[in-house]
PDB file of C-alpha atoms in Angstrom:
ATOM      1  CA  UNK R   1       8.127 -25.671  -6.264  1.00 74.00           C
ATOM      2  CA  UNK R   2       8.034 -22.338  -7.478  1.00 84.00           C
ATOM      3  CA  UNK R   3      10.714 -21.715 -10.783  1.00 90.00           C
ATOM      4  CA  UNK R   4      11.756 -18.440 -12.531  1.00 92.00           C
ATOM      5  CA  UNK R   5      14.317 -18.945 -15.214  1.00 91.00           C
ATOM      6  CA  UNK R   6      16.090 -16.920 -17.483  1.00 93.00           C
ATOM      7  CA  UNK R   7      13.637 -17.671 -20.108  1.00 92.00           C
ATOM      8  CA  UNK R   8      10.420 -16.455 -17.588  1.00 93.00           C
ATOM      9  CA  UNK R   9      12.946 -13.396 -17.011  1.00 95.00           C
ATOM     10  CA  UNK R  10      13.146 -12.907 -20.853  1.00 95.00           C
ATOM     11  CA  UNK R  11       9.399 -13.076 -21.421  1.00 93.00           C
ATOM     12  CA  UNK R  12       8.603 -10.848 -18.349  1.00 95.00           C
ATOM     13  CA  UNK R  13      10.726  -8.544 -19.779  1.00 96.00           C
ATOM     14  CA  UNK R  14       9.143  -8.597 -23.544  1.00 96.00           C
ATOM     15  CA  UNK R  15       6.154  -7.898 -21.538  1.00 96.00           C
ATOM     16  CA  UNK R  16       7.188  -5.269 -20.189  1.00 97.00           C
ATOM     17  CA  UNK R  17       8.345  -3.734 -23.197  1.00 97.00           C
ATOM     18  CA  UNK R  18       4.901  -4.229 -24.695  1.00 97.00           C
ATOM     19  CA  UNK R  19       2.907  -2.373 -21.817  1.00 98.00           C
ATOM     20  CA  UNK R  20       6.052   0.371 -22.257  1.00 97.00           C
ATOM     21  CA  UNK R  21       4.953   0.940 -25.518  1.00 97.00           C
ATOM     22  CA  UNK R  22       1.051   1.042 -24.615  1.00 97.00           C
ATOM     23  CA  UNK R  23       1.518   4.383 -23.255  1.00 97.00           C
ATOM     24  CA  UNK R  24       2.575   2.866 -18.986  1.00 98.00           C
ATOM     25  CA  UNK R  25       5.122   5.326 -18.134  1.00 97.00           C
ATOM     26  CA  UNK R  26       6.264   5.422 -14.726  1.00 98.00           C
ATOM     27  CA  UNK R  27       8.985   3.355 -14.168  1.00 98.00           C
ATOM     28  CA  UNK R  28       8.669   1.819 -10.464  1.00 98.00           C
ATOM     29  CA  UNK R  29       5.131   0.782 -12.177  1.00 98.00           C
ATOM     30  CA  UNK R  30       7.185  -0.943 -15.329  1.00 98.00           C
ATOM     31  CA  UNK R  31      10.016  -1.917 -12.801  1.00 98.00           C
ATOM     32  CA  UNK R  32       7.346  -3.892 -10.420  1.00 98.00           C
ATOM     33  CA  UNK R  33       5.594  -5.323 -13.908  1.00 97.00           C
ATOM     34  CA  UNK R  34       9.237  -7.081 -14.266  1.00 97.00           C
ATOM     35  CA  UNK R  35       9.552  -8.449 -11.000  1.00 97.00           C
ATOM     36  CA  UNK R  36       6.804 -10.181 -10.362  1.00 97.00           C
ATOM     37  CA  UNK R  37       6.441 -13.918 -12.243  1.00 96.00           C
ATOM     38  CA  UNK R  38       3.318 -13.662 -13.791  1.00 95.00           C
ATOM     39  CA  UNK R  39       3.175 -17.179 -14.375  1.00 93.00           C
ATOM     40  CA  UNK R  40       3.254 -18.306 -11.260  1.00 93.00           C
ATOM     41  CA  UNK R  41      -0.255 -17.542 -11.209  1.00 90.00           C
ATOM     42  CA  UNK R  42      -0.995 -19.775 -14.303  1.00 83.00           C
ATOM     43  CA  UNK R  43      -0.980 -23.558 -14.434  1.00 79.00           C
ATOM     44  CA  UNK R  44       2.012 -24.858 -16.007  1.00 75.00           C
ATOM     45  CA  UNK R  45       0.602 -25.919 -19.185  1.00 72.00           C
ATOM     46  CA  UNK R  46      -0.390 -22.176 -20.022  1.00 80.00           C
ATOM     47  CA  UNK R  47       3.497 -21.017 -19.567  1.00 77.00           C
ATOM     48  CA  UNK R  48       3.019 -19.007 -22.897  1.00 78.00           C
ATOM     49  CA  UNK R  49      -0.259 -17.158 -21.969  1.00 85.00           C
ATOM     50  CA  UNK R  50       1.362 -15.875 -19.368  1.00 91.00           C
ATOM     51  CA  UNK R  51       3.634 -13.583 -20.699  1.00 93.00           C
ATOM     52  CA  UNK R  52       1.081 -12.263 -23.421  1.00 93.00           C
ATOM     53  CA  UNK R  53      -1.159  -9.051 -22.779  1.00 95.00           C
ATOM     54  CA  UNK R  54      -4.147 -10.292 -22.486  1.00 93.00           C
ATOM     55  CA  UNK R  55      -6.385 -11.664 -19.554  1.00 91.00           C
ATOM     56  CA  UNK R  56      -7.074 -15.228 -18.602  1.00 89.00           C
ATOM     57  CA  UNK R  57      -9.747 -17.040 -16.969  1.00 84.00           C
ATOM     58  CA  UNK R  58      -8.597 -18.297 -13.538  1.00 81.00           C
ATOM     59  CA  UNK R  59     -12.261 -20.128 -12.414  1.00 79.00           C
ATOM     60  CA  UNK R  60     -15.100 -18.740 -10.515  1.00 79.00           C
ATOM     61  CA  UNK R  61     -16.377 -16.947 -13.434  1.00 77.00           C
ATOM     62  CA  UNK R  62     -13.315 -14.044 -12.536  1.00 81.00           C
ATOM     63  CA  UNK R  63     -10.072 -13.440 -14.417  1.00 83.00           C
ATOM     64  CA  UNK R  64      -6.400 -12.420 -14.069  1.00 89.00           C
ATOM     65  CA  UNK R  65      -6.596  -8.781 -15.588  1.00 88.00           C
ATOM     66  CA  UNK R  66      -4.726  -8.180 -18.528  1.00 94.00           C
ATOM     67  CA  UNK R  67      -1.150  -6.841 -17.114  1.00 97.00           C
ATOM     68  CA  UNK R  68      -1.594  -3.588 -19.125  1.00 97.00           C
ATOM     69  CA  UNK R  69      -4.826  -2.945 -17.111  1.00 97.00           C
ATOM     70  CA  UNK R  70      -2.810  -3.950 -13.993  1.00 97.00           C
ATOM     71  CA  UNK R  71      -0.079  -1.137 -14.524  1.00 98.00           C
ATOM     72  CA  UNK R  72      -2.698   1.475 -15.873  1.00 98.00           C
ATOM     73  CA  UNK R  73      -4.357   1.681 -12.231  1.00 98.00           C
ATOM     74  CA  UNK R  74      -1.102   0.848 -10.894  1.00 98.00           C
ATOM     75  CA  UNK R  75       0.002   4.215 -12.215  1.00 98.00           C
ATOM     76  CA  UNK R  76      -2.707   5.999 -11.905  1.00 98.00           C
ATOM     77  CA  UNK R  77      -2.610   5.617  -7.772  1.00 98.00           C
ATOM     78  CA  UNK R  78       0.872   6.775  -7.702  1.00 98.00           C
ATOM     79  CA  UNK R  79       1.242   4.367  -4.974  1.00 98.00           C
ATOM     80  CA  UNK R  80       4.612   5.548  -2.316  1.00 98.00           C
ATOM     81  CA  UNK R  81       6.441   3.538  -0.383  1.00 98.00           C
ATOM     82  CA  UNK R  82       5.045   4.654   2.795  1.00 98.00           C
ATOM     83  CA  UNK R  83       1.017   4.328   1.592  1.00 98.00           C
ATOM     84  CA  UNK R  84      -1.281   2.136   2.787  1.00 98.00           C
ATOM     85  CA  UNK R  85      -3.201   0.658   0.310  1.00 98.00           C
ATOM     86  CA  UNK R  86      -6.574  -1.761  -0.288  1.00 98.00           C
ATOM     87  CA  UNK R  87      -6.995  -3.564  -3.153  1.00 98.00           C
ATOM     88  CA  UNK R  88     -10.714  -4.455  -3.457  1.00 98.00           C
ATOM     89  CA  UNK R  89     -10.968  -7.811  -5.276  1.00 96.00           C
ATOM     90  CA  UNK R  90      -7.822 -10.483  -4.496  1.00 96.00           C
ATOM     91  CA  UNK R  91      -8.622 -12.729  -7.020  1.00 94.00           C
ATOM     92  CA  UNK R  92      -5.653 -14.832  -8.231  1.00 93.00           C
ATOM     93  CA  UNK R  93      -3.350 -12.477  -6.589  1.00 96.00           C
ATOM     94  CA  UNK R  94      -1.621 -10.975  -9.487  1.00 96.00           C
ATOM     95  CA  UNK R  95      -2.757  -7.186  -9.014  1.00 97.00           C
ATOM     96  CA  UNK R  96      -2.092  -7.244  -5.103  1.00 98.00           C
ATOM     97  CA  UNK R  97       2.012  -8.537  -5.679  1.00 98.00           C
ATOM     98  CA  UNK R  98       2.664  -5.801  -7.768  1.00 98.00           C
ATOM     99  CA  UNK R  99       1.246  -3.552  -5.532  1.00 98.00           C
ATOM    100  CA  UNK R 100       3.468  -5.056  -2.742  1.00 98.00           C
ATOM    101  CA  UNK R 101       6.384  -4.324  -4.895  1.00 98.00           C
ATOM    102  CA  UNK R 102       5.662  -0.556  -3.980  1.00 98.00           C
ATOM    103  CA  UNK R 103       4.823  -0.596  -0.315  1.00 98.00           C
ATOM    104  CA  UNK R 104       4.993  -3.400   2.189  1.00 97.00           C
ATOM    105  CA  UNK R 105       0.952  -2.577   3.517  1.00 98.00           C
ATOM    106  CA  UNK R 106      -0.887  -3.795   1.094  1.00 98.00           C
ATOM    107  CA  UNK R 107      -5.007  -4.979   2.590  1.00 98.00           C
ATOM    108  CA  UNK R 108      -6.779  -6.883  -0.100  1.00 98.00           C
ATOM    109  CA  UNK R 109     -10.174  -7.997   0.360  1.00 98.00           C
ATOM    110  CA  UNK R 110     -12.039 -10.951  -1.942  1.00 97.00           C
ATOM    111  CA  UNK R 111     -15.716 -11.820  -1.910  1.00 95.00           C
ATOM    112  CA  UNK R 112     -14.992 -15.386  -3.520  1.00 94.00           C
ATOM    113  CA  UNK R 113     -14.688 -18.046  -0.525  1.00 96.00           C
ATOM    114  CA  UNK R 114     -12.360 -20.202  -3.331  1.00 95.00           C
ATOM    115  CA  UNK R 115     -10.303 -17.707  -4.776  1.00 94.00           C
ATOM    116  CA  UNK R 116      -9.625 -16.133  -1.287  1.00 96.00           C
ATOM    117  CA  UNK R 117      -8.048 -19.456   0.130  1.00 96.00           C
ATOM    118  CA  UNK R 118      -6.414 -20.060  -3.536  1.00 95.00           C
ATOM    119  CA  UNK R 119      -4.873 -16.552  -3.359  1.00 96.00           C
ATOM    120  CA  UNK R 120      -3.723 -16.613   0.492  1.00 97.00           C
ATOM    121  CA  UNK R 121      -1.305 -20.096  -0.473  1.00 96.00           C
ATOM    122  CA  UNK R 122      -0.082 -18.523  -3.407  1.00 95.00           C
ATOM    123  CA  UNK R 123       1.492 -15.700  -1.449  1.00 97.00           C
ATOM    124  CA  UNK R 124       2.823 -17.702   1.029  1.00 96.00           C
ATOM    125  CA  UNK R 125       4.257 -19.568  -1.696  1.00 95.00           C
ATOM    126  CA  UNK R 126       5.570 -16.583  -3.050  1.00 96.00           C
ATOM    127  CA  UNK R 127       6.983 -15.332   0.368  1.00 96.00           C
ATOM    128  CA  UNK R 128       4.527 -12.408   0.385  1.00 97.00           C
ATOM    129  CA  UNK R 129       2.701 -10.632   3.512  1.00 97.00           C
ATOM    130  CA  UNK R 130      -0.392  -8.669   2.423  1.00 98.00           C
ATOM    131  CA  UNK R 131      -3.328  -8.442   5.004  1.00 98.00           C
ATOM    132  CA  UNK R 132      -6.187 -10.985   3.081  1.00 98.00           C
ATOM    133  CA  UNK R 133      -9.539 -10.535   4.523  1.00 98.00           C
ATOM    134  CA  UNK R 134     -12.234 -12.736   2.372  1.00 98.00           C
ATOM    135  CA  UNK R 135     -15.881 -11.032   2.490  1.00 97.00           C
ATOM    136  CA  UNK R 136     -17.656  -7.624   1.137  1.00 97.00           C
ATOM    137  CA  UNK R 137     -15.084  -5.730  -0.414  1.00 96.00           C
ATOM    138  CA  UNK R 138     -17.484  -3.124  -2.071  1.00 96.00           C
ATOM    139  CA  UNK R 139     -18.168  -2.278   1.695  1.00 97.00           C
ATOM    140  CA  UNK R 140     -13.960  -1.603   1.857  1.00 97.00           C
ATOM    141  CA  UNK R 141     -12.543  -2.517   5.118  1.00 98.00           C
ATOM    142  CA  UNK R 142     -13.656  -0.273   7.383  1.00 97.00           C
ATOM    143  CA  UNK R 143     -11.896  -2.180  10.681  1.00 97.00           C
ATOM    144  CA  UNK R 144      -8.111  -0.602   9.442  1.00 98.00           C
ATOM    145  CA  UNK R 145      -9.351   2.642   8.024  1.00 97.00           C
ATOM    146  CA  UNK R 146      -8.364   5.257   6.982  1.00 98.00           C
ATOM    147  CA  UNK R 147      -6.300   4.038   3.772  1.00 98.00           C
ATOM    148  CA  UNK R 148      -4.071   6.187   1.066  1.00 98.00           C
ATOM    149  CA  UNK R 149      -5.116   4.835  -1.229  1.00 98.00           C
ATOM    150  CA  UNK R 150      -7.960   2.641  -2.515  1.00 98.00           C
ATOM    151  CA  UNK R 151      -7.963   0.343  -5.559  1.00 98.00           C
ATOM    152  CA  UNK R 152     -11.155  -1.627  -7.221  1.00 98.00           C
ATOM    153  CA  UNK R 153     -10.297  -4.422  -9.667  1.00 96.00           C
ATOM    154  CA  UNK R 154     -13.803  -5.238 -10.658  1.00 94.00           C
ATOM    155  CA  UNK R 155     -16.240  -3.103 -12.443  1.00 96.00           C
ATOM    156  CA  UNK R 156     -18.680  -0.771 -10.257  1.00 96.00           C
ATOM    157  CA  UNK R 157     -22.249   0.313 -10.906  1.00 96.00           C
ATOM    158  CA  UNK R 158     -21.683   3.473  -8.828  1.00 96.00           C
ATOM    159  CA  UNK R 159     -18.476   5.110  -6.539  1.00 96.00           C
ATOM    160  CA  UNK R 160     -19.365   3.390  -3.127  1.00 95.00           C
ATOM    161  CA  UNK R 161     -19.895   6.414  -0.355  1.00 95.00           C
ATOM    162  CA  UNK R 162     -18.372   3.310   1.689  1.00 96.00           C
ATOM    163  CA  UNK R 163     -15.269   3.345   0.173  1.00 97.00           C
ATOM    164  CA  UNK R 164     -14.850   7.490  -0.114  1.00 97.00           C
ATOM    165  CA  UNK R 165     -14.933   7.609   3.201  1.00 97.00           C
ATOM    166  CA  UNK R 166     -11.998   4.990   3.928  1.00 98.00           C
ATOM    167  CA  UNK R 167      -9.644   7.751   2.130  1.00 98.00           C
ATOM    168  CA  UNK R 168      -7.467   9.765   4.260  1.00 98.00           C
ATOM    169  CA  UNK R 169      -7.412  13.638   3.353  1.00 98.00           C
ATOM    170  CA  UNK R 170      -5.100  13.357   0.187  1.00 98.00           C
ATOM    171  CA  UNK R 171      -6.185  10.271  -0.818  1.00 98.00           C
ATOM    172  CA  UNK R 172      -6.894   8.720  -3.882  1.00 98.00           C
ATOM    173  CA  UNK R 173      -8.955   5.949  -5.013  1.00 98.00           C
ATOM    174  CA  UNK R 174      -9.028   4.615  -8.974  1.00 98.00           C
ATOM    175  CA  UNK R 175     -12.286   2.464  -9.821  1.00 98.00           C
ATOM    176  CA  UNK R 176     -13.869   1.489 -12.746  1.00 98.00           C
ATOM    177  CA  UNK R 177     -17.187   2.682 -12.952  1.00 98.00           C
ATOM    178  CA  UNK R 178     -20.152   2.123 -15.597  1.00 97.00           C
ATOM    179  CA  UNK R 179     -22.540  -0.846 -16.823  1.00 95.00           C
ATOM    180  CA  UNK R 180     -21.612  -4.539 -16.605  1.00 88.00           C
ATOM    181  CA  UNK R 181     -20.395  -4.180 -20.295  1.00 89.00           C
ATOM    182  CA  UNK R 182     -18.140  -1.419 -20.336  1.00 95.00           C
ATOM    183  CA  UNK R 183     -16.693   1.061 -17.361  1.00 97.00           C
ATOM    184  CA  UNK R 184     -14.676   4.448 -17.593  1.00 98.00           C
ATOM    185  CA  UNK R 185     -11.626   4.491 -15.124  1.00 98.00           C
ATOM    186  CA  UNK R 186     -11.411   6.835 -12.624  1.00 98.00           C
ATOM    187  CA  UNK R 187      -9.675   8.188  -9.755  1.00 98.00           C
ATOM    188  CA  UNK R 188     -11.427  10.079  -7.040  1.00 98.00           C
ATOM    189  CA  UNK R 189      -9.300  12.355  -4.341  1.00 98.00           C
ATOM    190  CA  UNK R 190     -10.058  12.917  -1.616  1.00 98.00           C
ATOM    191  CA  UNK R 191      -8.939  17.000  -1.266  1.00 98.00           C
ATOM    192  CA  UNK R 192     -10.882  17.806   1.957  1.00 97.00           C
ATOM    193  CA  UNK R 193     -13.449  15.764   5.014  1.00 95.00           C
ATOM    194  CA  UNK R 194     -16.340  16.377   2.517  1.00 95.00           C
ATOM    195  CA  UNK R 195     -14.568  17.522  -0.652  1.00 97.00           C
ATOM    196  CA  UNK R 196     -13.734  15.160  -3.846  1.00 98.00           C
ATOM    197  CA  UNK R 197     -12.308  15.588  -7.168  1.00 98.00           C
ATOM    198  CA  UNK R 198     -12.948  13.231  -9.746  1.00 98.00           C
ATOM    199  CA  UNK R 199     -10.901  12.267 -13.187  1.00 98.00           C
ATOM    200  CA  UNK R 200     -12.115  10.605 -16.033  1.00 98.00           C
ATOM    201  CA  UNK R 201      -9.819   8.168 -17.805  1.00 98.00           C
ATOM    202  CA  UNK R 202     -10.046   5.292 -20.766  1.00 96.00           C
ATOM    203  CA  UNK R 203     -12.476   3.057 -21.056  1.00 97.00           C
ATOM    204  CA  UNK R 204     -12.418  -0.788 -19.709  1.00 95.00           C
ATOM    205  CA  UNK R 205     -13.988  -3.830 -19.683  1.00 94.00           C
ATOM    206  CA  UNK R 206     -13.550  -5.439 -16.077  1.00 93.00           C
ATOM    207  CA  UNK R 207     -15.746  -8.833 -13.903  1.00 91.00           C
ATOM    208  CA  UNK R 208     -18.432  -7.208 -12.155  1.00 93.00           C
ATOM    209  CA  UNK R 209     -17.886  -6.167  -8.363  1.00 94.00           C
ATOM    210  CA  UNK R 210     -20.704  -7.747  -6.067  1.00 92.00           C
ATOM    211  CA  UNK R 211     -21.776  -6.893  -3.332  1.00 94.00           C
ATOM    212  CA  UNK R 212     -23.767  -4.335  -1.462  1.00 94.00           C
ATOM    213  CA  UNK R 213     -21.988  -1.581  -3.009  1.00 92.00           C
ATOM    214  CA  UNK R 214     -21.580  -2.773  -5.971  1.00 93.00           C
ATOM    215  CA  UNK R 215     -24.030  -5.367  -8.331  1.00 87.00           C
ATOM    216  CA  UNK R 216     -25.965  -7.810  -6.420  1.00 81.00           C
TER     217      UNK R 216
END
């Protein structure tokens, strides 16, 4: 039995006044943050960490990302209601319901067999509908192609070819790109069939993404 009281309510929004003031401005983004119960995705002993910023393990060496991290790519996709969208790496689920707060296609793809299955009963739990697929997600999804946009929630050695060439003309995907210690964010558009721009954001620290693509 899933709960969200008026004190969860009152912590999501304290949260959501902390990633405010971190610099997350765009207020479906913020809006999203509030609605979704982050601790839902926690066991119910670690009700507090929940509602801090900070990342927590959730097993299989992988985490739930820190939810200023979460609204930082968030924003920086500029997801619309009408965009289909792939989130590379399930995990516990966390990024991908936020996502669905902003568009009702949401594919998410997980490489972990355990997470995957964890992940697919916590949104039917939850009473969400994203398309799960469990296997190579630095390979993308290639089957429902092309997508809007493209989001990676583990850290890349390189920008997969793979995954440029799942974008439809226009659009964008934001991946964190450097060594397994530290990655700069960025977002890659896709402006024409053979033509990309690329921005340079902060700095991260994310899990490594595995796979063919990405670090073996």
């Amino acid at each position: 039995m899933l709960i969200d009281s008026y004190r969860h309510k009152g912590m999501r929004k304290s949260l959501v006044r902390v990633v405010q003031e971190k610099g997350i401005k765009d207020q479906k983004v913020l809006a999203a943050l509030e609605q979704v119960p982050r601790h839902f995705f926690f066991e119910k002993a670690f009700l507090e960490q929940a509602y801090q910023d900070k990342a927590f393990p959730i097993g299989e060496g992988q985490t739930i990302s820190q939810p200023y991290t979460v609204a930082y790519q968030t924003e920086l996709l500029q997801v619309q209601p009408s965009d289909k969208v792939l989130e590379i790496g399930t995990g516990s689920g966390y990024q991908c319901s936020i996502l669905l707060q902003l568009t009702p296609q949401v594919y998410t793809i997980e490489y972990n067999e355990v997470l995957f299955h964890k992940a697919r009963k916590q949104f039917q739990m939850m009473g969400l509908s994203p398309f799960t697929f469990l296997g190579d997600g630095s390979e993308g999804l290639p089957a429902h192609a092309p997508y809007h946009k493209i989001l990676v929630t583990a850290g890349a050695p390189i920008i997969p070819k793979t995954l440029l060439r799942q974008l439809t003309i226009g659009g964008k995907l934001v991946i964190p790109v450097g060594d397994t210690g530290l990655q700069k964010m960025l977002r890659i558009t896709r402006v024409a069939e053979e033509e990309f721009t690329k921005e340079e954001f902060d700095n991260f620290k994310f899990v490594p993404l595995l796979g063919n693509q990405g670090w073996k």
